[in-house]
Short mmCIF file of C-alpha atoms (C1' of nucleotides) and ligand atoms in Angstrom, two decimals:
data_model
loop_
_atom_site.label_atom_id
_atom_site.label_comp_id
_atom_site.label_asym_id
_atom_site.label_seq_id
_atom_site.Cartn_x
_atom_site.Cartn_y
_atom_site.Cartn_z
CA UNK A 104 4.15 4.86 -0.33
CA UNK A 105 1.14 5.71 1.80
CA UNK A 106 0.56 4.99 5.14
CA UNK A 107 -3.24 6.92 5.66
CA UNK A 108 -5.78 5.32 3.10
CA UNK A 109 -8.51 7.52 2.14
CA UNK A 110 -11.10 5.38 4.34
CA UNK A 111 -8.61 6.33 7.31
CA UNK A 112 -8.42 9.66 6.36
CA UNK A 113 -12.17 10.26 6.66
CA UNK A 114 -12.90 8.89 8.89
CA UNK A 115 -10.66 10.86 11.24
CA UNK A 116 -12.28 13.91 9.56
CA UNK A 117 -15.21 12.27 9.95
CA UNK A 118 -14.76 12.21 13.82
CA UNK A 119 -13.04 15.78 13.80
CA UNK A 120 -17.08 16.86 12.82
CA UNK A 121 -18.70 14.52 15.83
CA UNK A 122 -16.06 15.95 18.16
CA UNK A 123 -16.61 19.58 17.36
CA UNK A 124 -20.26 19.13 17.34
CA UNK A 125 -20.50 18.14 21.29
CA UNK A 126 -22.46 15.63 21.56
CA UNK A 127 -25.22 16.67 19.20
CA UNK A 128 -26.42 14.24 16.31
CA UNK A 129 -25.09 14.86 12.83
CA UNK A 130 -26.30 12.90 9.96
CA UNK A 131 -24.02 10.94 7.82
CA UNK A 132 -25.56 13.86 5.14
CA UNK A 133 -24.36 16.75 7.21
CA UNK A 134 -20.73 15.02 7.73
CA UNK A 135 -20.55 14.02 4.01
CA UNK A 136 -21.13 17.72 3.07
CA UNK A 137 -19.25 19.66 5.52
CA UNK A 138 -15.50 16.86 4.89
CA UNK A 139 -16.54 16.27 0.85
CA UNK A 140 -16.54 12.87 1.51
CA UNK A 141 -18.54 10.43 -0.58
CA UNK A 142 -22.14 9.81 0.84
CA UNK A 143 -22.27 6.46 0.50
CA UNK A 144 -18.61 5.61 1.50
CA UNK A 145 -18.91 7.51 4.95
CA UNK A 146 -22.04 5.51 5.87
CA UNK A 147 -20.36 2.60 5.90
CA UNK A 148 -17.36 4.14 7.35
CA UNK A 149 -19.50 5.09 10.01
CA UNK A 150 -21.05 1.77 10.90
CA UNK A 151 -17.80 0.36 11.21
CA UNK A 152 -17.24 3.06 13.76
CA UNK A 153 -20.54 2.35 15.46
CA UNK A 154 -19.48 -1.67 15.54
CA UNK A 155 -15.90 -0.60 17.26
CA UNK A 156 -17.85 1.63 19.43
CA UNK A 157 -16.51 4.61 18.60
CA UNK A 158 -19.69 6.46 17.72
CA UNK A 159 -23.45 5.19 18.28
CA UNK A 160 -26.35 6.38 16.73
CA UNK A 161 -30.21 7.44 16.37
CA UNK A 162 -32.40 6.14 13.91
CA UNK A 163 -34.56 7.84 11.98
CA UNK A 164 -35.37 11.39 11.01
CA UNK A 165 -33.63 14.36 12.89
CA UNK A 166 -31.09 10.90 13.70
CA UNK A 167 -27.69 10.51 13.43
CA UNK A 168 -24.30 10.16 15.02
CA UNK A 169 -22.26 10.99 17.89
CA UNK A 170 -19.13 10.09 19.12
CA UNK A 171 -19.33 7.38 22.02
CA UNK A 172 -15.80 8.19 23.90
CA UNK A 173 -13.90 10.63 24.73
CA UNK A 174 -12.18 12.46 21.77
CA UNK A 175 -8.67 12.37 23.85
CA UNK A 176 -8.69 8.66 23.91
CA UNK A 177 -9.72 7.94 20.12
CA UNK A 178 -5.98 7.44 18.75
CA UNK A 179 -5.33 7.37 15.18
CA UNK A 180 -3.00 3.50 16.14
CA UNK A 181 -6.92 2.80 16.32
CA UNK A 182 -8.61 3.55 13.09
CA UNK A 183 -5.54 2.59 11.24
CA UNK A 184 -6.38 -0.42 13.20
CA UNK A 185 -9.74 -0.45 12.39
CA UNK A 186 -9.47 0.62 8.33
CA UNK A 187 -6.40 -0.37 7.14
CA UNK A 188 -5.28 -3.30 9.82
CA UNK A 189 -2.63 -3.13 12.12
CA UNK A 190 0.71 -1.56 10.75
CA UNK A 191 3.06 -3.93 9.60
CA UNK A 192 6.19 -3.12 7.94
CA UNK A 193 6.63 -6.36 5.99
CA UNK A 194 4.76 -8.82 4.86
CA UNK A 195 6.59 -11.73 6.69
CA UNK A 196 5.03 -11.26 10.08
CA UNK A 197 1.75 -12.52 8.76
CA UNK A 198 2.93 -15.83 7.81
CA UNK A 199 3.09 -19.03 9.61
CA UNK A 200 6.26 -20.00 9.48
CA UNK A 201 9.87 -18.50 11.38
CA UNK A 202 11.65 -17.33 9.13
CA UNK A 203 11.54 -19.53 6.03
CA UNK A 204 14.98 -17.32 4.45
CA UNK A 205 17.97 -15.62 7.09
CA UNK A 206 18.29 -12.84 4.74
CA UNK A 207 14.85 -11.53 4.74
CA UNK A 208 15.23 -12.31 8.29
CA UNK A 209 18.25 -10.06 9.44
CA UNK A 210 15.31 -7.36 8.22
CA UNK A 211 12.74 -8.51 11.13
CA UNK A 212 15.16 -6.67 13.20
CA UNK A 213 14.87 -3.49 11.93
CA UNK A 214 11.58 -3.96 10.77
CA UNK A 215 9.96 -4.34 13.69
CA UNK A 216 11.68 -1.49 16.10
CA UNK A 217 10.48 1.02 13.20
CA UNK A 218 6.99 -0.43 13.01
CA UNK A 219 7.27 0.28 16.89
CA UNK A 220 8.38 3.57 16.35
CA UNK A 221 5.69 4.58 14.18
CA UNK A 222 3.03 3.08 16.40
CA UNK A 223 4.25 4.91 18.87
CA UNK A 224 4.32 8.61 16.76
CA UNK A 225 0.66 7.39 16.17
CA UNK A 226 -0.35 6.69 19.14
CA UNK A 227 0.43 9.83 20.34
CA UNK A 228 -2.28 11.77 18.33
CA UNK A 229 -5.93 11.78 19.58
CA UNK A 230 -9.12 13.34 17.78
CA UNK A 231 -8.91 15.94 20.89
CA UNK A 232 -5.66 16.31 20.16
CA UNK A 233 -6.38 17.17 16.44
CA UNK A 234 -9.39 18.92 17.15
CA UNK A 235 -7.99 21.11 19.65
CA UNK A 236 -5.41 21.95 17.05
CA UNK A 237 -7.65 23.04 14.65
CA UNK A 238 -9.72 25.46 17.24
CA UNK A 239 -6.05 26.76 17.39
CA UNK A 240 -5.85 27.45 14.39
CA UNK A 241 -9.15 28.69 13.48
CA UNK A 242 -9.07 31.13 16.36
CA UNK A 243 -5.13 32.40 14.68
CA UNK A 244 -7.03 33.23 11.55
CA UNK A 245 -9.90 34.75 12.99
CA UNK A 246 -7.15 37.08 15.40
CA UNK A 247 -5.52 37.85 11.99
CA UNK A 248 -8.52 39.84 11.27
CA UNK A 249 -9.87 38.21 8.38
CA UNK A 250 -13.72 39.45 8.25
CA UNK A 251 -15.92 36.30 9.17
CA UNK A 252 -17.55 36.37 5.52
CA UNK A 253 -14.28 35.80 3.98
CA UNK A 254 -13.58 32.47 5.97
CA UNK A 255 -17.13 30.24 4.94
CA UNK A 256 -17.04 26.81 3.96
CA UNK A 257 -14.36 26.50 1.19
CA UNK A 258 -10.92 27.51 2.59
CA UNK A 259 -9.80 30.94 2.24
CA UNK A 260 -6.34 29.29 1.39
CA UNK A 261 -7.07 26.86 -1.36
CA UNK A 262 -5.80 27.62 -4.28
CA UNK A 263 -8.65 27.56 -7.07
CA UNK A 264 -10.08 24.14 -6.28
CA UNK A 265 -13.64 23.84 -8.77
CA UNK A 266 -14.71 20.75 -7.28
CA UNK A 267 -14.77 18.30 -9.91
CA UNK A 268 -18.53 18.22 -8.66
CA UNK A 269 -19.52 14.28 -8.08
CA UNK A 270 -22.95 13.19 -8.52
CA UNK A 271 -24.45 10.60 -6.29
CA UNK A 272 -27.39 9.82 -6.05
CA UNK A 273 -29.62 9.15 -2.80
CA UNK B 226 -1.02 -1.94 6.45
CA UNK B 227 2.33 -2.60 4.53
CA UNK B 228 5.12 -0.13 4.71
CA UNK B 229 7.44 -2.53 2.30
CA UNK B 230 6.16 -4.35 -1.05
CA UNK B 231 7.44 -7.20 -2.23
CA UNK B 232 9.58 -5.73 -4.76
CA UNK B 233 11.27 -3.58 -2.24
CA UNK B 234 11.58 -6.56 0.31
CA UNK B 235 13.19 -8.75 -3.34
CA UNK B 236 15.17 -5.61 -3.89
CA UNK B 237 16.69 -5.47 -0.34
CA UNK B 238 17.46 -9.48 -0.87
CA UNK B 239 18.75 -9.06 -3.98
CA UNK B 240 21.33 -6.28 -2.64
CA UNK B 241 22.12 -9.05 -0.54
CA UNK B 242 22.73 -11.45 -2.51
CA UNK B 243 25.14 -8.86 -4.86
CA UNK B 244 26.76 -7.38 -1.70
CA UNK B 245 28.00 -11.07 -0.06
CA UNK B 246 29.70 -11.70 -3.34
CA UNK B 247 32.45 -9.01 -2.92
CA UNK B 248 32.27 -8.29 -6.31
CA UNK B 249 32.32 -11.17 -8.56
CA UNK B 250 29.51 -11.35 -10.73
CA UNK B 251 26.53 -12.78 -10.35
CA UNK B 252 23.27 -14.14 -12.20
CA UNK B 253 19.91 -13.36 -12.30
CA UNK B 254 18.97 -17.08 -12.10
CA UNK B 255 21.87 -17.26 -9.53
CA UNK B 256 20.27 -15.00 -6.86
CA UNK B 257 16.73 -15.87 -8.00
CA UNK B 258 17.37 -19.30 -6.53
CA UNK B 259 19.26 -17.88 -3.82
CA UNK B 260 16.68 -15.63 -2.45
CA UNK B 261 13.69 -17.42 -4.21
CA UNK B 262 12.78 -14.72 -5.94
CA UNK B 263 10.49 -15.09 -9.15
CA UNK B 264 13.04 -15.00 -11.58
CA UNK B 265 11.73 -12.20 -14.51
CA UNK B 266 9.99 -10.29 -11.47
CA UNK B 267 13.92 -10.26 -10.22
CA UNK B 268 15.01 -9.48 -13.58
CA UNK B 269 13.16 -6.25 -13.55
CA UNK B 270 14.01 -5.14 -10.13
CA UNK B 271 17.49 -5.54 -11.80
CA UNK B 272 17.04 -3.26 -14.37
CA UNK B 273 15.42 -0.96 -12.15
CA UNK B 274 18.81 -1.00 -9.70
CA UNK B 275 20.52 -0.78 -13.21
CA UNK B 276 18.59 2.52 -14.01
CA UNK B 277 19.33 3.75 -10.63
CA UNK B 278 23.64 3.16 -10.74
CA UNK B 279 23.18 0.58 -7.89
CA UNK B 280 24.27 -2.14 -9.73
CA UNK B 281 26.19 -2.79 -13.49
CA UNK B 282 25.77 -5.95 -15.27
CA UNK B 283 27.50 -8.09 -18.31
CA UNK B 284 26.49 -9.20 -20.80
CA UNK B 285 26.61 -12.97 -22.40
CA UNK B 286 27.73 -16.36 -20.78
CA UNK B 287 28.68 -16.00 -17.43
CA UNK B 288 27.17 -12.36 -17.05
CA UNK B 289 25.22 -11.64 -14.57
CA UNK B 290 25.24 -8.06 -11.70
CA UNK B 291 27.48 -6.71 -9.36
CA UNK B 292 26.89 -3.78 -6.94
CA UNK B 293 28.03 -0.26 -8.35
CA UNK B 294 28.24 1.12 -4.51
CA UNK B 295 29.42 0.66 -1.57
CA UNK B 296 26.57 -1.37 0.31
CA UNK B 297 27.25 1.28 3.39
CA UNK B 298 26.03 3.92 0.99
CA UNK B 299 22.54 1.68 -0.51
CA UNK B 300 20.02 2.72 2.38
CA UNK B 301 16.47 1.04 2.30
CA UNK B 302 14.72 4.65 1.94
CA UNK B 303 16.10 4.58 -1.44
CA UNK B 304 14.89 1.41 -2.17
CA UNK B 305 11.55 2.54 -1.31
CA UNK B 306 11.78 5.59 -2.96
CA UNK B 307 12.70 3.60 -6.03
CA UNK B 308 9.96 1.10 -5.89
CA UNK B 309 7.45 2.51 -3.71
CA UNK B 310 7.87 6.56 -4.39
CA UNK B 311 8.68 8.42 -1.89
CA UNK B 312 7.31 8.01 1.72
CA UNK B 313 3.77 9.80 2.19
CA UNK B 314 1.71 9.42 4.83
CA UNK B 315 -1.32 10.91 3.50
CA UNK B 316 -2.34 11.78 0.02
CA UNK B 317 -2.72 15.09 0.55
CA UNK B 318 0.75 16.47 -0.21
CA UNK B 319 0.26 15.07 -4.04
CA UNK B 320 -2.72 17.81 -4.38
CA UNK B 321 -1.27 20.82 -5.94
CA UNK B 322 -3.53 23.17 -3.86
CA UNK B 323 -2.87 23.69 -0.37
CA UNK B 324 -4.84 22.86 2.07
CA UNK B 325 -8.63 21.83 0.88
CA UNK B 326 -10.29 21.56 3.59
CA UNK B 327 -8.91 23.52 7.07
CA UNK B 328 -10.12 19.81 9.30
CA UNK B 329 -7.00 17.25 6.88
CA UNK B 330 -4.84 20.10 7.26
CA UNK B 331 -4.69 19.88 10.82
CA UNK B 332 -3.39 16.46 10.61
CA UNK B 333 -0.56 17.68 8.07
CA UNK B 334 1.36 19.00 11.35
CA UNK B 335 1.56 15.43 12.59
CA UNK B 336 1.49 13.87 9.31
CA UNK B 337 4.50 15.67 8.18
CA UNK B 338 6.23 14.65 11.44
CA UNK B 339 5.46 11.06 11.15
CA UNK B 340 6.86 10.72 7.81
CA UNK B 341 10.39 12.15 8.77
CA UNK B 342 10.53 9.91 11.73
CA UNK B 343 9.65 6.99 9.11
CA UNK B 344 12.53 8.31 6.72
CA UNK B 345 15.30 8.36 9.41
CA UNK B 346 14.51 5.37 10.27
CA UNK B 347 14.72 3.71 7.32
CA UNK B 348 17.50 5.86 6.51
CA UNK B 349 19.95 4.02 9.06
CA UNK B 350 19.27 0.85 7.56
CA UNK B 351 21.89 0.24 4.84
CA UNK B 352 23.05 -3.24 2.96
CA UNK B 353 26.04 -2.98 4.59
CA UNK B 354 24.36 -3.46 8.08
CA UNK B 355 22.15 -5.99 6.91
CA UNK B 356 24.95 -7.66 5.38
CA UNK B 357 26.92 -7.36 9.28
CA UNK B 358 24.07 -8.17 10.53
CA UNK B 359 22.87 -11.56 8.63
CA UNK B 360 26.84 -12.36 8.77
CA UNK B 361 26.90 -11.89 12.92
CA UNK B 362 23.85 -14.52 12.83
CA UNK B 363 25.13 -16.95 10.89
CA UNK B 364 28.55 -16.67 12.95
CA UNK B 365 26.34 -17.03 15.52
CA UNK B 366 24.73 -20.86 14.56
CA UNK B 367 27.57 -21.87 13.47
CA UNK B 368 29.59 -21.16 17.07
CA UNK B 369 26.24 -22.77 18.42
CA UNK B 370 28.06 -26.25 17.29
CA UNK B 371 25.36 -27.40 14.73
CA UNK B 372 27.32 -29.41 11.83
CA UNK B 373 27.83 -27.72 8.94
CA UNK B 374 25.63 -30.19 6.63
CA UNK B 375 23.00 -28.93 8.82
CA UNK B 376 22.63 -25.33 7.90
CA UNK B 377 22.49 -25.80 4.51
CA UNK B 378 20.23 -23.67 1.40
CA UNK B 379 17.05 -24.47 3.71
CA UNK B 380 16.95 -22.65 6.85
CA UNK B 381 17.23 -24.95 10.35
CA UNK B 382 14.44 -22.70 11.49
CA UNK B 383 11.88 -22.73 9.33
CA UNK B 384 8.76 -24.68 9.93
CA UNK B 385 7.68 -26.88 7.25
CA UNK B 386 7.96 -25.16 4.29
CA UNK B 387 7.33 -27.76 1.31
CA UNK B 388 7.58 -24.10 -1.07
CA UNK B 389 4.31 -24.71 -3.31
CA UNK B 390 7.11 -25.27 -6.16
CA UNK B 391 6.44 -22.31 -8.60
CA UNK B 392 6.73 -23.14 -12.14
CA UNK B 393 8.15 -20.71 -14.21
CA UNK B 394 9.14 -21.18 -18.10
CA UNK B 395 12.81 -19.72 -18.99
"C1'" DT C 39 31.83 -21.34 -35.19
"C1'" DC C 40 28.09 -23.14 -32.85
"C1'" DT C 41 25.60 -23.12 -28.59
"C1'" DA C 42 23.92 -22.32 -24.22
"C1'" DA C 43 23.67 -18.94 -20.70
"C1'" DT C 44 23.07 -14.55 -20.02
"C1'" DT C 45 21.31 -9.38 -20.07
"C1'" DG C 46 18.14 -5.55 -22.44
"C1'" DA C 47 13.75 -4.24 -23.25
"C1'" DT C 48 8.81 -4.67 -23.15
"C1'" DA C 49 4.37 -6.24 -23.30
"C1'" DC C 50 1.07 -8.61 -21.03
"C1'" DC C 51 -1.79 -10.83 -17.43
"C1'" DA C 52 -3.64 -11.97 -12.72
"C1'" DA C 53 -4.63 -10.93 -8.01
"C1'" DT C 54 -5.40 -7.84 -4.55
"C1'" DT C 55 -6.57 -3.69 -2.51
"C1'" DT C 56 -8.69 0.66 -2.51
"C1'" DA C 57 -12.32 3.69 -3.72
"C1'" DG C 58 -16.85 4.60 -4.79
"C1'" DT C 59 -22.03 3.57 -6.01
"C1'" DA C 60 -26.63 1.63 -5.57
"C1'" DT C 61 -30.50 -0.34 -3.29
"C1'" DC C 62 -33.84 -1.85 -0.14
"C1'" DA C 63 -35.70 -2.38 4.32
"C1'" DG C 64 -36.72 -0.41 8.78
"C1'" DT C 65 -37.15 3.83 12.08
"C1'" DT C 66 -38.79 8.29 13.69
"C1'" DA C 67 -39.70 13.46 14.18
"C1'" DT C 68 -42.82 16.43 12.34
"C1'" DA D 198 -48.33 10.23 5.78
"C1'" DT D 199 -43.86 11.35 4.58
"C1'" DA D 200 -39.40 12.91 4.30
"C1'" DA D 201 -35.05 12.37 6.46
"C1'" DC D 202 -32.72 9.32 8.59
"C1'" DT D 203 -29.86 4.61 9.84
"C1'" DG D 204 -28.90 -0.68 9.01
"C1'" DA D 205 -27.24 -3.84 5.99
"C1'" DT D 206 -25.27 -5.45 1.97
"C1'" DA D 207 -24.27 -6.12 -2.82
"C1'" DC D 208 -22.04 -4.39 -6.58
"C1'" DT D 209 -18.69 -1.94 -9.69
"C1'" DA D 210 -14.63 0.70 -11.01
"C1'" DA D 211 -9.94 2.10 -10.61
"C1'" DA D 212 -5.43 1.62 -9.06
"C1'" DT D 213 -1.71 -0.93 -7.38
"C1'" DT D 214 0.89 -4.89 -6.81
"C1'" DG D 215 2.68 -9.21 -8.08
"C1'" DG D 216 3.94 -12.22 -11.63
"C1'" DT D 217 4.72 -14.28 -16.55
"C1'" DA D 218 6.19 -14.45 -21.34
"C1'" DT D 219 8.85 -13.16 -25.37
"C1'" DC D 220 12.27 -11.73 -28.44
"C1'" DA D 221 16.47 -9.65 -29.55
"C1'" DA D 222 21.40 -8.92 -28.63
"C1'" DT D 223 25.70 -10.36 -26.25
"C1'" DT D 224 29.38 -13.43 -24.91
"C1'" DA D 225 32.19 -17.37 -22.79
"C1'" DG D 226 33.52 -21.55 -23.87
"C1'" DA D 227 33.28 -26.25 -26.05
S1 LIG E 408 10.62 -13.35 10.68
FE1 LIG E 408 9.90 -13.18 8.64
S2 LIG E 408 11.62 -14.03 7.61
FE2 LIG E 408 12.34 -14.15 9.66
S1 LIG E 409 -1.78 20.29 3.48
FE1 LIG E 409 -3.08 18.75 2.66
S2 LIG E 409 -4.99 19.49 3.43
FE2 LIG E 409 -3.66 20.97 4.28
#
DNA sequence: TCTAATTGATACCAATTTAGTATCAGTTAT
DNA sequence: ATAACTGATACTAAATTGGTATCAATTAGA
């Protein structure tokens, strides 16, 4: 089971970039190549964004995105919202009808005070929450003395990760 | 988003179905009606549960399954395990290298959390409470004075159902 | 002993969702 | 002018989920 989707999942990386860039412009190009996420697939994950108001834009060359709000009140309950449609445990909330077997039904109980409960654990984290984790932890690695060449753009802890190198064009 | 499939939601039903009748044996077809449940779809969740020691079967005329556990001990994050794999949040744990990018891996922290709140959770729900549970209810209509030829296969509650009448060969 | 109901085992298909690619038109800093 | 952008949208591919069909072996009971 999987409860983040990749769209989800970049796109809170996505914002994690906007948010740590203070309210400079980044290109979709910049994003793409800093998270490794597709090119094409951020672009539209970022007009979404820009439709929900979460990020606006600038046309043109030297253009690009920002983030729109403030970082602390962009909650993941939102994008998950936004990408992947509100949690639901089961499927039975969506239709029409009240209960159309008991059984299934003794399960709405349940069902919905842990879809409440996991709203609620998601609610809880913010893109300034996550970003100011990450500064947190960047600033642990850099006290443990590792010399700043050593910690560039691919992680100093991955573990032999050859990119499987995607082309894409545009 | 869907935190239970269908075949999980069947399987739970199915448990049901096995778990009200204390024992005696009981047909695919049997609980297939019962739960409306596509009948070979059921079959396989059977042989699934079969794999998995929560049921036993026999063979021949008047075969069918019985539970092979206590329904106290048959807890819905097995269920999912079963039919859904375990309980990720994000797909990053699957990777074997740790940690890819330094920006996803700040979410693990929460991520991590999230799915153990998800797993106890589901962990409390067994059969055996959903079996109390849908028993209490229907203990419950029936003190509420309705006659018993009303509360029959189709539920009292449900709203115009007229089931689109699946047709299904054997 | 014949037969109908049943499980065991699989193979297959359809629908949906998720993931990713391509393209073209319009905008703007340089 | 032009290269680097966004806006908008159409398309394709892969994976997952949901469902159907078939055939063989087993068994209770007429
Ligand atoms: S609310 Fe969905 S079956 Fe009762
Ligand atoms: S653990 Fe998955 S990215 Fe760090």
């Amino acid at each position: 089971m999987k409860v983040l989707t990749k769209n989800t999942d970049y796109a809170i990386r996505a914002l994690l970039s906007l948010a740590g860039a203070k309210g400079e412009f980044v290109s979709a190009r910049a994003i793409s190549l800093e998270q490794d996420i597709p090119y094409q697939f951020l672009r539209r994950l970022l007009q979404e964004m820009i439709r929900y108001g979460l990020v606006s834009s600038k046309e043109g060359a030297a253009g690009g995105f920002r983030l729109a709000r403030d970082p602390d009140t962009i909650r993941v309950t939102e994008l998950i919202g936004i990408y992947q449609g509100p949690v639901r445990v089961s499927e039975c909330m969506f239709r029409k009808q009240i209960c159309a077997n008991r059984a299934r039904c003794v399960l709405r109980h349940e069902i919905m005070r842990i879809e409440q409960v996991v709203q609620q654990e998601f609610e809880k984290v913010t893109i300034g929450k996550l970003l100011a984790d990450l500064d947190a932890q960047n600033a642990r690695i850099a006290a443990a003395g590792i010399p700043s060449g050593e910690r560039g753009e691919s992680d100093a802890l991955s573990v032999s990760t050859k990119k499987p190198e995607r082309t894409e064009k545009q």
